[in-house]
Short mmCIF file of C-alpha atoms in Angstrom, two decimals:
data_model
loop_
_atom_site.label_atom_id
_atom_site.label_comp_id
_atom_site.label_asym_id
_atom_site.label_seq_id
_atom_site.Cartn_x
_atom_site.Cartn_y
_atom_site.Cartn_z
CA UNK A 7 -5.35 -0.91 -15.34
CA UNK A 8 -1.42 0.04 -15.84
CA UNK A 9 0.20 -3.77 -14.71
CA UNK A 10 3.90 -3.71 -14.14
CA UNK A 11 5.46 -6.91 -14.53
CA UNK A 12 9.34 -8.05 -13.39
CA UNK A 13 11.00 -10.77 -15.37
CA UNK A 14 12.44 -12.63 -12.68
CA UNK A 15 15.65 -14.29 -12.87
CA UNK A 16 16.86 -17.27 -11.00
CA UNK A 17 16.77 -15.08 -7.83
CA UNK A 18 14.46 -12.69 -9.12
CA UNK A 19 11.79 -10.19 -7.35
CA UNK A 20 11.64 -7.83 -5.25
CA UNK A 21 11.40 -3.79 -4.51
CA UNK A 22 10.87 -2.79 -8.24
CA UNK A 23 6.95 -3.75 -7.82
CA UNK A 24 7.33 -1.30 -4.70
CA UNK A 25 9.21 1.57 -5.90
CA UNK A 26 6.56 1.72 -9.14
CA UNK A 27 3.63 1.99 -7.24
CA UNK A 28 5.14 4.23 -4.86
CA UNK A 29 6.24 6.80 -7.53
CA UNK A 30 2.44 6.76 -9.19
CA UNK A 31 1.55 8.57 -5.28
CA UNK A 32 2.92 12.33 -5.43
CA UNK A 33 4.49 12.62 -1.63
CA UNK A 34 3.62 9.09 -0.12
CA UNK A 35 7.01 8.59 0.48
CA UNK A 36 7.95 12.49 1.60
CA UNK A 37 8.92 12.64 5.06
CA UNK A 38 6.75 11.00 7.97
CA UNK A 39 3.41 9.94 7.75
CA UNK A 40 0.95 12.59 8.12
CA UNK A 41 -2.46 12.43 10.26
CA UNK A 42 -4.71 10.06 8.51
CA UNK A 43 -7.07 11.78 6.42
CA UNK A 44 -9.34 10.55 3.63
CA UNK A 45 -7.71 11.65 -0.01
CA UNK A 46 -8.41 14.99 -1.50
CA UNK A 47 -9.05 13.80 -4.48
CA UNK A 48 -9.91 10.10 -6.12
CA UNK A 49 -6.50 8.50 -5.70
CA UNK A 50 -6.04 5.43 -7.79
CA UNK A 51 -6.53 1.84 -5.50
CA UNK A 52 -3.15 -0.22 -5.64
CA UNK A 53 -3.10 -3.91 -6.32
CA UNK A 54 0.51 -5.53 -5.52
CA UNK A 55 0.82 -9.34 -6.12
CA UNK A 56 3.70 -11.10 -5.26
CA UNK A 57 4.05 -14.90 -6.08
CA UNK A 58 6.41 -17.02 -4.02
CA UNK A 59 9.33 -18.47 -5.86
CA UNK A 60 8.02 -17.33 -9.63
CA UNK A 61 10.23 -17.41 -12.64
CA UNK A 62 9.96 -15.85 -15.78
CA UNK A 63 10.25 -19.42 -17.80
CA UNK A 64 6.97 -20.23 -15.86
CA UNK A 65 5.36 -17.53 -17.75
CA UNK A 66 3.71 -17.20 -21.81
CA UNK A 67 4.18 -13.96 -21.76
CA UNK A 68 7.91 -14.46 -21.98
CA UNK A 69 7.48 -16.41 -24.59
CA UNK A 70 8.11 -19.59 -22.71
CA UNK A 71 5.81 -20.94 -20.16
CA UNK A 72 7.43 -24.28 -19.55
CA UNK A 73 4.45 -25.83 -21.85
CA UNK A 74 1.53 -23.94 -20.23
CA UNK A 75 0.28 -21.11 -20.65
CA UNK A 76 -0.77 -18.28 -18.27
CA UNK A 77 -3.71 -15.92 -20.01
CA UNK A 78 -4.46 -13.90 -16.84
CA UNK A 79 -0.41 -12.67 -16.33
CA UNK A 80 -0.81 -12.22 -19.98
CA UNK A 81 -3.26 -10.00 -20.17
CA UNK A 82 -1.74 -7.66 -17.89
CA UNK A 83 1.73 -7.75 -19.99
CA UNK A 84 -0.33 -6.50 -22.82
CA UNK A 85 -1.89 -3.40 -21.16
CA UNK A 86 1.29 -3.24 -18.91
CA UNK A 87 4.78 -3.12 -18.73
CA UNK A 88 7.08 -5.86 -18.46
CA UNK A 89 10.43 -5.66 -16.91
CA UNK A 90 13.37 -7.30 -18.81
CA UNK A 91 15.80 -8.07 -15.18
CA UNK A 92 15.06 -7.76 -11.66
CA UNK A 93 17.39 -8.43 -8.87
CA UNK A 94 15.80 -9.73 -5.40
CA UNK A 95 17.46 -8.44 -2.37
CA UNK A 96 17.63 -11.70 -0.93
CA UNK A 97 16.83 -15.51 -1.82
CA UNK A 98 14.42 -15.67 1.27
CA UNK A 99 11.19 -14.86 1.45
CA UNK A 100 11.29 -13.24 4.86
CA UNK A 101 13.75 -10.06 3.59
CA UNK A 102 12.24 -9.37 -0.28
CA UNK A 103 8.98 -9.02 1.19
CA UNK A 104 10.11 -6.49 3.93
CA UNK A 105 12.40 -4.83 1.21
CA UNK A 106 9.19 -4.59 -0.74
CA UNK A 107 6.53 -3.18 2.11
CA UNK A 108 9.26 -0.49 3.35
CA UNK A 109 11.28 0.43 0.15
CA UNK A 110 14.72 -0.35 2.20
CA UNK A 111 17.64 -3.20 1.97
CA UNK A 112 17.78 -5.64 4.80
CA UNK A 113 20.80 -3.79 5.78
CA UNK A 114 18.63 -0.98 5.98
CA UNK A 115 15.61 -2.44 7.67
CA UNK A 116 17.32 -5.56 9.49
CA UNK A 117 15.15 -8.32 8.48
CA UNK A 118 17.15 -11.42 7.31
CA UNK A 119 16.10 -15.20 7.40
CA UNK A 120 17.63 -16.65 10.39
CA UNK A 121 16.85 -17.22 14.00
CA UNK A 122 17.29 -13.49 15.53
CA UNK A 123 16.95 -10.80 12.83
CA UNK A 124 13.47 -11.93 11.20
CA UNK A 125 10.89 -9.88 12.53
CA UNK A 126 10.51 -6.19 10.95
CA UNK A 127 10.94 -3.30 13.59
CA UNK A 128 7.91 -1.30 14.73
CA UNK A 129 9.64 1.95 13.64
CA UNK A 130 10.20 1.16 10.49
CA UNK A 131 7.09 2.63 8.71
CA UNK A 132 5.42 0.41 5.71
CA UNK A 133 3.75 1.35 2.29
CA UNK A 134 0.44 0.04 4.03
CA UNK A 135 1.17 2.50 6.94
CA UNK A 136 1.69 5.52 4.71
CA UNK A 137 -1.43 4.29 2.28
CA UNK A 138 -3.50 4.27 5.76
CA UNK A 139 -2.41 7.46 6.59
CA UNK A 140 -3.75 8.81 3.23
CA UNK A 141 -7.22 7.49 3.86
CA UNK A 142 -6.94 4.11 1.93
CA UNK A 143 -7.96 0.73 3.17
CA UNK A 144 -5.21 -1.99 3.22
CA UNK A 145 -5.61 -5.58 3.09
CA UNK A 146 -3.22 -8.34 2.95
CA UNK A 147 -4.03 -12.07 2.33
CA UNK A 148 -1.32 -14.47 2.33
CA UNK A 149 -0.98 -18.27 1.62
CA UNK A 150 2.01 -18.18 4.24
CA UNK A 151 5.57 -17.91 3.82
CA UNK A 152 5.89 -16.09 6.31
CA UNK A 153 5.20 -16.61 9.89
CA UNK A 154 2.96 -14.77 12.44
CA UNK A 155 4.79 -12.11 14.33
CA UNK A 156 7.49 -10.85 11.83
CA UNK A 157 5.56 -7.19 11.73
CA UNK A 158 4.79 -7.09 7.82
CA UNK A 159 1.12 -6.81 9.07
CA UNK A 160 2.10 -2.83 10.19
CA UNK A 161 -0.45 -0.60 8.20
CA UNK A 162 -2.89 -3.32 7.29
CA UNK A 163 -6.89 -3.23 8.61
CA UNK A 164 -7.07 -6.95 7.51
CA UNK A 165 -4.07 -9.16 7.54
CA UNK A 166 -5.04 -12.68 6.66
CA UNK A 167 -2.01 -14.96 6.39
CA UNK A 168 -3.16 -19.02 6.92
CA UNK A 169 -2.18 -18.74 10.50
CA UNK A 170 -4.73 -20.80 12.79
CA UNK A 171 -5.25 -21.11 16.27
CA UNK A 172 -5.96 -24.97 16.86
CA UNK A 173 -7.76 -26.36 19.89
CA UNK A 174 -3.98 -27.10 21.42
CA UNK A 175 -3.59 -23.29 21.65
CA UNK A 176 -0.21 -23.44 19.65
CA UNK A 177 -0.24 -21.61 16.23
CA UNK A 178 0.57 -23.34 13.43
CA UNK A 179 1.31 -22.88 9.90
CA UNK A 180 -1.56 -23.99 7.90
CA UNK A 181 -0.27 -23.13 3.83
CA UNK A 182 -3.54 -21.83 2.00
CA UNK A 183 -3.75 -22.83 -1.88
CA UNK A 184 -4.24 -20.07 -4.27
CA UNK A 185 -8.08 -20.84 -4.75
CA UNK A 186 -8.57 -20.24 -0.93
CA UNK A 187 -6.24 -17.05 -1.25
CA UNK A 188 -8.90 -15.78 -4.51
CA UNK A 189 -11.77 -16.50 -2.65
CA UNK A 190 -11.13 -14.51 0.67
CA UNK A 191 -9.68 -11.63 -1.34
CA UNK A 192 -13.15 -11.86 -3.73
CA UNK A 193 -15.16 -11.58 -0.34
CA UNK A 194 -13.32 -8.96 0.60
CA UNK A 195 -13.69 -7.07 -2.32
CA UNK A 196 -17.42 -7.20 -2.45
CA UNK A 197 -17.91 -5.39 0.36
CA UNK A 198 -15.81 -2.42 -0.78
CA UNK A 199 -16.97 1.18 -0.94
CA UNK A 200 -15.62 4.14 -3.21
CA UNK A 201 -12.55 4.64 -0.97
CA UNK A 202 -9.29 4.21 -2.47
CA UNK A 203 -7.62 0.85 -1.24
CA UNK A 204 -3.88 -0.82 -0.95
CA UNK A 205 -4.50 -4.46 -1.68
CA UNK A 206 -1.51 -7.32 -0.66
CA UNK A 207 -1.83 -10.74 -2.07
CA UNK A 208 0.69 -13.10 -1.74
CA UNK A 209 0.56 -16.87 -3.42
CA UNK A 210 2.37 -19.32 -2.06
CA UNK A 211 1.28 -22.25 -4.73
CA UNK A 212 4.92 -22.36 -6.81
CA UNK A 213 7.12 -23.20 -3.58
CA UNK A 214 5.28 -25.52 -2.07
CA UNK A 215 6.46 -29.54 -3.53
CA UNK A 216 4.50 -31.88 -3.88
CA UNK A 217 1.76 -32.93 -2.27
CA UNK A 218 1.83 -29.87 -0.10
CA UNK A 219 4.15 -31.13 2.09
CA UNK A 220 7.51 -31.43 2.12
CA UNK A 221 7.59 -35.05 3.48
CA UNK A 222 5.49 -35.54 -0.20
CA UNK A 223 7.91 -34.20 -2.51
CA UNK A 224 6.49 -34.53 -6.22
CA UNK A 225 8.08 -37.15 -8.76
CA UNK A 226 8.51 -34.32 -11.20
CA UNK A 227 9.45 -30.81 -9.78
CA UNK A 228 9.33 -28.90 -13.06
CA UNK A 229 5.67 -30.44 -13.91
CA UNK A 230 4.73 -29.70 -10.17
CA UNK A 231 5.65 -26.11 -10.45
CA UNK A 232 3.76 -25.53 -13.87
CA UNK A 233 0.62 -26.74 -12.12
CA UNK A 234 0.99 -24.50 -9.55
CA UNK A 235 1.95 -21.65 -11.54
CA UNK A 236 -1.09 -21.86 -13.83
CA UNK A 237 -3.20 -21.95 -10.69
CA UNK A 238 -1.90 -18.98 -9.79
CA UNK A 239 -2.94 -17.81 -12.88
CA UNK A 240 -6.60 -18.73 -12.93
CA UNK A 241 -6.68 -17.62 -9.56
CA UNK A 242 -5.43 -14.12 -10.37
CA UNK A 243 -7.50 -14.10 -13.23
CA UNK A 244 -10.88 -14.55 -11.16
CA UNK A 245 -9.69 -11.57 -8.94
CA UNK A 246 -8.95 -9.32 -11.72
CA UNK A 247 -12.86 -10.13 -13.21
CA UNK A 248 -14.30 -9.12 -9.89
CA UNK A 249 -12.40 -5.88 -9.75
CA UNK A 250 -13.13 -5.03 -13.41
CA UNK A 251 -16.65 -4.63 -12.66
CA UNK A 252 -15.92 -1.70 -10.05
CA UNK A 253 -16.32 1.94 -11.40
CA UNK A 254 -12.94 2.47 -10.39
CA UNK A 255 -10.97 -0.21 -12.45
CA UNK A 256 -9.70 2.28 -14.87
CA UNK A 257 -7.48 3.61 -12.05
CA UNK A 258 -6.56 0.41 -10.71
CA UNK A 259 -2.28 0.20 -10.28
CA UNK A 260 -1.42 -3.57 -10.37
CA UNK A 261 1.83 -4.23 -9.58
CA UNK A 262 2.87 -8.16 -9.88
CA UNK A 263 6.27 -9.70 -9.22
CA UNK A 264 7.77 -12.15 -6.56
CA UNK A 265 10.13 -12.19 -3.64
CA UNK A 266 12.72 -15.07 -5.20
CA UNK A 267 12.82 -17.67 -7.49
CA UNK A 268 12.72 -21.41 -7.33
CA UNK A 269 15.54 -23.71 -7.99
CA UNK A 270 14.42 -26.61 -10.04
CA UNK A 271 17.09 -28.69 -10.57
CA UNK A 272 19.40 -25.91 -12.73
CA UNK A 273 22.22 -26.17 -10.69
CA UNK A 274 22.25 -29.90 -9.27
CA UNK A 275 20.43 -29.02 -6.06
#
């Protein structure tokens, strides 16, 4: 498949994964959504990955890889495209990832990471919504950064984001490790037909310290992150072997990049 990879910088992500996948669509993003109707033609499937808080000194490909090394991410550099810069709209999760679904600025689409402008407006239409509209399935699984009810699930037939209902009734964030991520979207996958599809995943592995909790910070941030980063990788690795065996992997548009980066002590914070 054609992979498009961002180098991302200390605050790096964001719409360039969007606005690349977008362009490979003739029309998606032409006026208003038509009636949904199923493609005319085989449309290519569209895999976007974000990672939460990657950098591109986490990664082999760069020639770096802060001592490990990460084949999967690799492998699509080689029969992709890698991006020298990227600029994230915003150090937040929250805003890059509506930036990225709707192709707009938070000044555009009014999505920011505070207490009163963090949920994404019903008429603002998504890539999932347009993709929908086309005839594709859409999908999103999510080890949560971002909380239930901020409307990024608009266009999606499945949006799975580590949000649980406990017996208490009150929803509560329950963060989902990369391996738990891989093996719902794997499921998922298998039960697939020939229609075109939009797939979202979003790992949350790099951002979460320590012992997946931030009352557990880890002893050594930078060793922490690599961990996590290389489970990513194995992770994303597993999901690319399962799609590889559909007839319609030549096609495949994978799209990887994150919504920020990660501060790891660079700066004294």
């Amino acid at each position: 498949p054609e992979a498009h990879l961002l180098q991302l910088r200390r605050t790096a992500a964001c719409a360039a994964g969007f606005l690349a996948l977008v362009l490979l669509v003739p029309g998606l993003m032409a006026g208003e959504p038509s009636p949904q109707t199923p493609p005319s033609s085989p449309s290519p499937s569209l895999l976007l990955i974000t990672v939460d808080g990657l950098r591109p000194d986490a990664l082999s490909c760069y020639g770096k890889g802060r001592g490990i090394a990460t084949p999967s991410i690799d492998k699509l550099a080689e029969r992709g495209r890698i991006y020298g810069a990227a600029l994230a709209v915003s150090g937040s999760a929250l805003p890059s990832l509506a930036t990225m679904l709707t192709g707009k600025t938070p000044f555009q689409h009014q999505v920011w990471d505070d207490d009163y402008r963090n949920q994404l407006s019903q008429s603002e239409v998504t890539l999932a919504e347009r993709l929908k509209k086309k005839g594709y399935r859409t999908a999103a699984f999510l080890g949560s950064s971002v909380a239930p009810g901020r409307g990024l699930d608009q266009g999606f037939d499945l949006f799975q984001d580590g949000y649980v209902a406990p017996l208490s009734g009150v929803w509560r964030l329950k963060a989902r490790t990369s391996e738990t991520v891989s093996a719902a979207v794997k499921s998922w996958i298998g039960a697939l037909d020939a229609t075109p599809y939009f797939l979202w995943i979003h790992f949350l592995d790099p951002s979460i310290p320590g012992a997946w909790s931030s009352a557990q910070p880890s002893g050594d941030p930078a060793g922490t992150y690599a961990q996590r980063v290389a489970g990513v990788d194995r992770s994303l690795g597993e999901i690319l072997e399962v799609l590889s065996k559909r007839p319609d992997y030549g096609k495949l548009v994978v799209a990887l990049t994150a919504d920020h980066a990660l501060g790891l002590g660079d700066h004294g914070e």
